[in-house]
PDB file of C-alpha atoms in Angstrom:
ATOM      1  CA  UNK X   2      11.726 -14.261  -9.153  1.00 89.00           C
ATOM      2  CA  UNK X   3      14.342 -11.708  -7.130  1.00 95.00           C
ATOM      3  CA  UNK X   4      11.999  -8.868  -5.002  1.00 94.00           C
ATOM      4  CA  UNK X   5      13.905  -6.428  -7.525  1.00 95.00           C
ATOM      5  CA  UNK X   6      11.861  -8.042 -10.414  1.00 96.00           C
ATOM      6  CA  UNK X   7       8.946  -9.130  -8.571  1.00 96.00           C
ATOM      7  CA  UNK X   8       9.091  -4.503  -7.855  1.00 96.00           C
ATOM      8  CA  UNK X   9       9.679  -4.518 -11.653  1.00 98.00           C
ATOM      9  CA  UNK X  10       6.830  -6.182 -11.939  1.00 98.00           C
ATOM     10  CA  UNK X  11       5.056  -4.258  -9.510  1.00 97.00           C
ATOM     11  CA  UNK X  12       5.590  -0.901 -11.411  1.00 97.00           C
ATOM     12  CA  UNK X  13       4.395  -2.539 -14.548  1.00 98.00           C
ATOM     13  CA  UNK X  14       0.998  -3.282 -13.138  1.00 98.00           C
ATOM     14  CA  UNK X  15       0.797   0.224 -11.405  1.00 97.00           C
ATOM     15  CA  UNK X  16       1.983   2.328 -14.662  1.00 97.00           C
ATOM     16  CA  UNK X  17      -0.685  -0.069 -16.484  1.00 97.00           C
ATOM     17  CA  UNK X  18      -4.083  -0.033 -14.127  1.00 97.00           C
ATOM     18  CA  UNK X  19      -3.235   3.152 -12.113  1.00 96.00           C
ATOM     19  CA  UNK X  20      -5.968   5.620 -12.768  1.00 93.00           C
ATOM     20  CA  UNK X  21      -8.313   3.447 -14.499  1.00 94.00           C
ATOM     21  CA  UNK X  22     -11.748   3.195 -13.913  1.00 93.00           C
ATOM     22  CA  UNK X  23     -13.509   0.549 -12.983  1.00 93.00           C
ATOM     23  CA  UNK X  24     -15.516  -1.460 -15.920  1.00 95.00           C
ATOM     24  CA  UNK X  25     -16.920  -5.137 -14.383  1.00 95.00           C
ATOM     25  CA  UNK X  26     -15.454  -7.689 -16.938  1.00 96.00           C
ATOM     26  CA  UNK X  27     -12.611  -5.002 -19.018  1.00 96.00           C
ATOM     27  CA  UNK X  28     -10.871  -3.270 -15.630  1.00 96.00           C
ATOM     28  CA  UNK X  29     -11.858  -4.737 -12.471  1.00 95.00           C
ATOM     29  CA  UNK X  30      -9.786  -6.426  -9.687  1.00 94.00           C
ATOM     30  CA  UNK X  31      -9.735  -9.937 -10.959  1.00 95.00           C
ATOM     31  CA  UNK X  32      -8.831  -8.755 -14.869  1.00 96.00           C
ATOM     32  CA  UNK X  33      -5.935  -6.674 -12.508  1.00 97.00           C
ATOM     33  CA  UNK X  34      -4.917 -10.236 -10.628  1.00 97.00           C
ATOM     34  CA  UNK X  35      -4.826 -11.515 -13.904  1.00 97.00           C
ATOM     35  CA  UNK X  36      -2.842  -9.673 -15.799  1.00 98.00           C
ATOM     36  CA  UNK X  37      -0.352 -10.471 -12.955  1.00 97.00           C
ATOM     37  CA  UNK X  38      -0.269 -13.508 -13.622  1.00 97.00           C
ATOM     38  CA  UNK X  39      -0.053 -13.081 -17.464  1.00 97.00           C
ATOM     39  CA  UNK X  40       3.081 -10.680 -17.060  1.00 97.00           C
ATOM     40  CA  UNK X  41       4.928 -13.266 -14.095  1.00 97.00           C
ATOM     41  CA  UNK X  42       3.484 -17.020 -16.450  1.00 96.00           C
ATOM     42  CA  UNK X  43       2.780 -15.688 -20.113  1.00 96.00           C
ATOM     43  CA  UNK X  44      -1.387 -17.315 -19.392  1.00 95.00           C
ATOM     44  CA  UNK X  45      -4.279 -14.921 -18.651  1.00 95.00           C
ATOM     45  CA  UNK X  46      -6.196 -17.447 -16.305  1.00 94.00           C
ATOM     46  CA  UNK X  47      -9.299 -15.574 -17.145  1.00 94.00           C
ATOM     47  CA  UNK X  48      -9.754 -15.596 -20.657  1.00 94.00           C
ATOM     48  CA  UNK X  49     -12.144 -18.594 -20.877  1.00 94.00           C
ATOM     49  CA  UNK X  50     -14.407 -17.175 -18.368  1.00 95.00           C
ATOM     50  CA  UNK X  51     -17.864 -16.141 -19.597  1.00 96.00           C
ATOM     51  CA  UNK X  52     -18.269 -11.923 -20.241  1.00 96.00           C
ATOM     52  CA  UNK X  53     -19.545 -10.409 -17.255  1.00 96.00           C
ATOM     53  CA  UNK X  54     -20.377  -6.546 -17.012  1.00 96.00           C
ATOM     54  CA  UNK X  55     -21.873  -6.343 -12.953  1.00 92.00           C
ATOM     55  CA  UNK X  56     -20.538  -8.092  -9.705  1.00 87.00           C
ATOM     56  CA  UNK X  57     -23.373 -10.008  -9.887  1.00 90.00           C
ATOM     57  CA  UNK X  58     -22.962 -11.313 -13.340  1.00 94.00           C
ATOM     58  CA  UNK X  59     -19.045 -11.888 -12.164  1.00 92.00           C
ATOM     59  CA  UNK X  60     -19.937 -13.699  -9.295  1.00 91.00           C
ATOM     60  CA  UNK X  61     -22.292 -15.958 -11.729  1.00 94.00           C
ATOM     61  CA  UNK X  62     -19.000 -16.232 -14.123  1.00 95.00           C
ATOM     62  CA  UNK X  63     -16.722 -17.472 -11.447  1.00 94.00           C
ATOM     63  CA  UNK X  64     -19.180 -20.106 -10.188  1.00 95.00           C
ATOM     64  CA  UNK X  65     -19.602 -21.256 -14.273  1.00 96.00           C
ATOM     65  CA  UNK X  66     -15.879 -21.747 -14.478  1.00 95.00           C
ATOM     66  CA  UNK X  67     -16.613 -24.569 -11.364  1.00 96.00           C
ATOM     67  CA  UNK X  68     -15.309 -21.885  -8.460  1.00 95.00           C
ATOM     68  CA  UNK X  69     -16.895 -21.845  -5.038  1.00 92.00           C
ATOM     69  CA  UNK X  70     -14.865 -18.301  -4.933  1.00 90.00           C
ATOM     70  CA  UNK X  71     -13.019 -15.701  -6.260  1.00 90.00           C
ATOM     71  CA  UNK X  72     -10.203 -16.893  -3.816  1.00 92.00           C
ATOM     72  CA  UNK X  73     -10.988 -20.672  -5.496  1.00 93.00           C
ATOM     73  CA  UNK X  74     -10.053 -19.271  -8.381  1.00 94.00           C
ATOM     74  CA  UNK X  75      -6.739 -16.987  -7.528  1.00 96.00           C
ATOM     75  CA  UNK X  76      -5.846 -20.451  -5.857  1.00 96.00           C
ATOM     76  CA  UNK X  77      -5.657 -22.085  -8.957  1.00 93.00           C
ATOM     77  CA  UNK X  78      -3.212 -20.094 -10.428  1.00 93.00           C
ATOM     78  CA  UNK X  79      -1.245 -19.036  -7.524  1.00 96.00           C
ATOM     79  CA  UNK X  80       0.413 -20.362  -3.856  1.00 97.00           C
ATOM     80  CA  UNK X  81      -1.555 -18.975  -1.260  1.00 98.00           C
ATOM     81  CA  UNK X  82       0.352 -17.461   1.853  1.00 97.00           C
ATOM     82  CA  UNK X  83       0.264 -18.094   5.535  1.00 96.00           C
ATOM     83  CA  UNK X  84      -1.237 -14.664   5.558  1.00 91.00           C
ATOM     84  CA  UNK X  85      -1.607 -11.407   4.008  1.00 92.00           C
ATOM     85  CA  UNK X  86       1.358 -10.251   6.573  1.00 90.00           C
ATOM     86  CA  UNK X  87       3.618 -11.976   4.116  1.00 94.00           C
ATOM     87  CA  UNK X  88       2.941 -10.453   0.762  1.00 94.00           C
ATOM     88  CA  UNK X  89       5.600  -8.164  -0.879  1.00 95.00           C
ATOM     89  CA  UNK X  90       5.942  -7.246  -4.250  1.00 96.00           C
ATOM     90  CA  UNK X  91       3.835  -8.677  -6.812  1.00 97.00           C
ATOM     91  CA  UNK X  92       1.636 -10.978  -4.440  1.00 97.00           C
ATOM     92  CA  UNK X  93      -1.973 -10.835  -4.898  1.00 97.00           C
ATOM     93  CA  UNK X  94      -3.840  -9.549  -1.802  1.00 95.00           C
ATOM     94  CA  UNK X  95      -7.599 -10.116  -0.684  1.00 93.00           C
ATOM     95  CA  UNK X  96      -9.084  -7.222   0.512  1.00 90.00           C
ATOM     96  CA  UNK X  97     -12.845  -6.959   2.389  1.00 84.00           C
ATOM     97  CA  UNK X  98     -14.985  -4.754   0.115  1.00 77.00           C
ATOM     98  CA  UNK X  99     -18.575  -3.216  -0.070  1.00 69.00           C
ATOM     99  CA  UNK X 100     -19.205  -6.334  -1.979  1.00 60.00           C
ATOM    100  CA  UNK X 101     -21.239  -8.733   0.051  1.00 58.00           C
ATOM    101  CA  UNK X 102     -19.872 -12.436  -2.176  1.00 63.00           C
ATOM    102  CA  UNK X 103     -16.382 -11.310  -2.916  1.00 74.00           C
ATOM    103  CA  UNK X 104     -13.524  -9.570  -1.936  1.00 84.00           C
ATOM    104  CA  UNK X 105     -11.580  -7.139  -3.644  1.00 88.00           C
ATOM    105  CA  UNK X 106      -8.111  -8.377  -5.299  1.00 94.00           C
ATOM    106  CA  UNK X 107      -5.309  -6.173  -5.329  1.00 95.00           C
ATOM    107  CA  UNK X 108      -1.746  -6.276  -6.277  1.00 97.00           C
ATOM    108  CA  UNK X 109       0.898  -5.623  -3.265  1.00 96.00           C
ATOM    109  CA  UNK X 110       3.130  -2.836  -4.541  1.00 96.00           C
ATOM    110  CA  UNK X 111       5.506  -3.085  -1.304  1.00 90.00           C
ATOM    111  CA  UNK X 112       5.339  -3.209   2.410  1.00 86.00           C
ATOM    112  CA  UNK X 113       1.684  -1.546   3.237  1.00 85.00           C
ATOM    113  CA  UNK X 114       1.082  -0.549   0.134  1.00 92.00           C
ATOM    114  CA  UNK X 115      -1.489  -1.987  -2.715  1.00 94.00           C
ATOM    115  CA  UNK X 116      -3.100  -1.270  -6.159  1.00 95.00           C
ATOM    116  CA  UNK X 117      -6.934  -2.019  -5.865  1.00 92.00           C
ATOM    117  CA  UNK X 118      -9.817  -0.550  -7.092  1.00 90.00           C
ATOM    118  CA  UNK X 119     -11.899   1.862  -4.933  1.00 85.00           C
ATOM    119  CA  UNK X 120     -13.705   4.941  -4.281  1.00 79.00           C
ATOM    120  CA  UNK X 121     -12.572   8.124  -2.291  1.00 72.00           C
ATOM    121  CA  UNK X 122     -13.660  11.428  -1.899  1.00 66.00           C
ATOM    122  CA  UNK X 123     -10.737  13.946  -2.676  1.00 65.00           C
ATOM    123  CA  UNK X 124      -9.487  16.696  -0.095  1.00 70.00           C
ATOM    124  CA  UNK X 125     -11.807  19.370  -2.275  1.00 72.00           C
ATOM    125  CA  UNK X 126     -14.945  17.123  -0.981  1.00 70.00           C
ATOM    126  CA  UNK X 127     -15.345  15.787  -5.037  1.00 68.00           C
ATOM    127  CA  UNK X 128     -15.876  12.078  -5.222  1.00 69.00           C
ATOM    128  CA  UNK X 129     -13.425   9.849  -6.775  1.00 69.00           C
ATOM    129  CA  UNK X 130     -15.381   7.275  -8.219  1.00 72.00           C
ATOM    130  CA  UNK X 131     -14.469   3.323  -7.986  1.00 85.00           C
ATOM    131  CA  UNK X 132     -10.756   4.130  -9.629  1.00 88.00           C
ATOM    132  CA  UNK X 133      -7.239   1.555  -9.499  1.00 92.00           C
ATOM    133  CA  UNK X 134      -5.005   3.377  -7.305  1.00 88.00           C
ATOM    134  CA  UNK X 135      -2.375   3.051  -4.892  1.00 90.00           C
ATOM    135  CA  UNK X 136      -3.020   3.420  -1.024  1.00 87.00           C
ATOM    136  CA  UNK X 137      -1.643   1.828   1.876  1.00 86.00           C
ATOM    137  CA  UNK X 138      -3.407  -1.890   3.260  1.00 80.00           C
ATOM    138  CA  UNK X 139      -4.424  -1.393   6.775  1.00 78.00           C
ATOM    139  CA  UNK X 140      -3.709  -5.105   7.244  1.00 74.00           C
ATOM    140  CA  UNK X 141      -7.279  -5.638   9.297  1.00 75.00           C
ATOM    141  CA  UNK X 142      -8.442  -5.313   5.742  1.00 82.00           C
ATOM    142  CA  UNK X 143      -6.613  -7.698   3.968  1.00 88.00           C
ATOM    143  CA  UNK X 144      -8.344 -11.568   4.208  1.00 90.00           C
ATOM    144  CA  UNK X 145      -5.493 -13.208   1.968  1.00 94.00           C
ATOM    145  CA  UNK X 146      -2.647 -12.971  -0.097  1.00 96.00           C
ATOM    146  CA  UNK X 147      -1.115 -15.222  -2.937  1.00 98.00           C
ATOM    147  CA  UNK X 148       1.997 -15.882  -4.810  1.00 98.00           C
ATOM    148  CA  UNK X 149       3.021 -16.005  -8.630  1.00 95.00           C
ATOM    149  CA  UNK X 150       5.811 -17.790  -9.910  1.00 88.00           C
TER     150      UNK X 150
END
């Protein structure tokens, strides 16, 4: 893929998952890595994986499908990169979360920028609860990144 369709791509994902909330096993970040990987191969690596509805019951899911990790199991279905310093358009990042087995998966959107799942509390002082949206990767965040296709 060109960087003009891997930013098609991009934009797919983001008019898609932007906004959503999070539900554990429907809308979370590895249902969001897949369906990367469903738009850029046409397979949704995750739909043999047992129904989860908590992090803990997602973490148990990943280690039925014979994972070690989450990352095992973005490895399987994508080239890992030298670093998350080299993901652009359409690369799947690893982000450190609040979750202590897991990171967070997100989709790069473009230099500094990703789609992940997270929480925020808006300029008004109202919480945002754990919603996809855009923000910009502080890179000290990001553990990984992946490619598709």
């Amino acid at each position: 893929m060109n960087i003009l369709e891997r930013s098609q791509v991009a934009q797919q994902i983001f008019n898609e998952w932007h906004g959503q909330p999070l539900i554990w096993g429907s809308f979370d970040c590895a249902n969001l890595a897949s369906r990367l990987v469903q738009i850029i191969t046409g397979k949704n690596p995750i739909a043999d994986w047992p129904a989860y509805g908590s992090e803990q019951q997602a973490f148990k899911a990943i280690k039925a499908m014979g994972f070690k990790s989450l990352q095992d199991a973005v490895t399987e279905h994508a080239t890992p990169l030298d670093g998350p310093l080299f993901a652009i358009a359409s690369d799947i990042v690893a982000i450190k979360s609040k979750f202590d087995r897991m990171p967070a998966l997100g989709v790069c959107l473009g230099p500094d920028a990703v789609l992940c799942f997270y929480s925020d509390v808006h300029e008004s002082g109202e919480m945002i609860p754990n919603t996809a949206r855009a923000r910009r990767l502080d890179m000290q965040f990001a553990t990984a990144a992946w490619r598709v296709g």
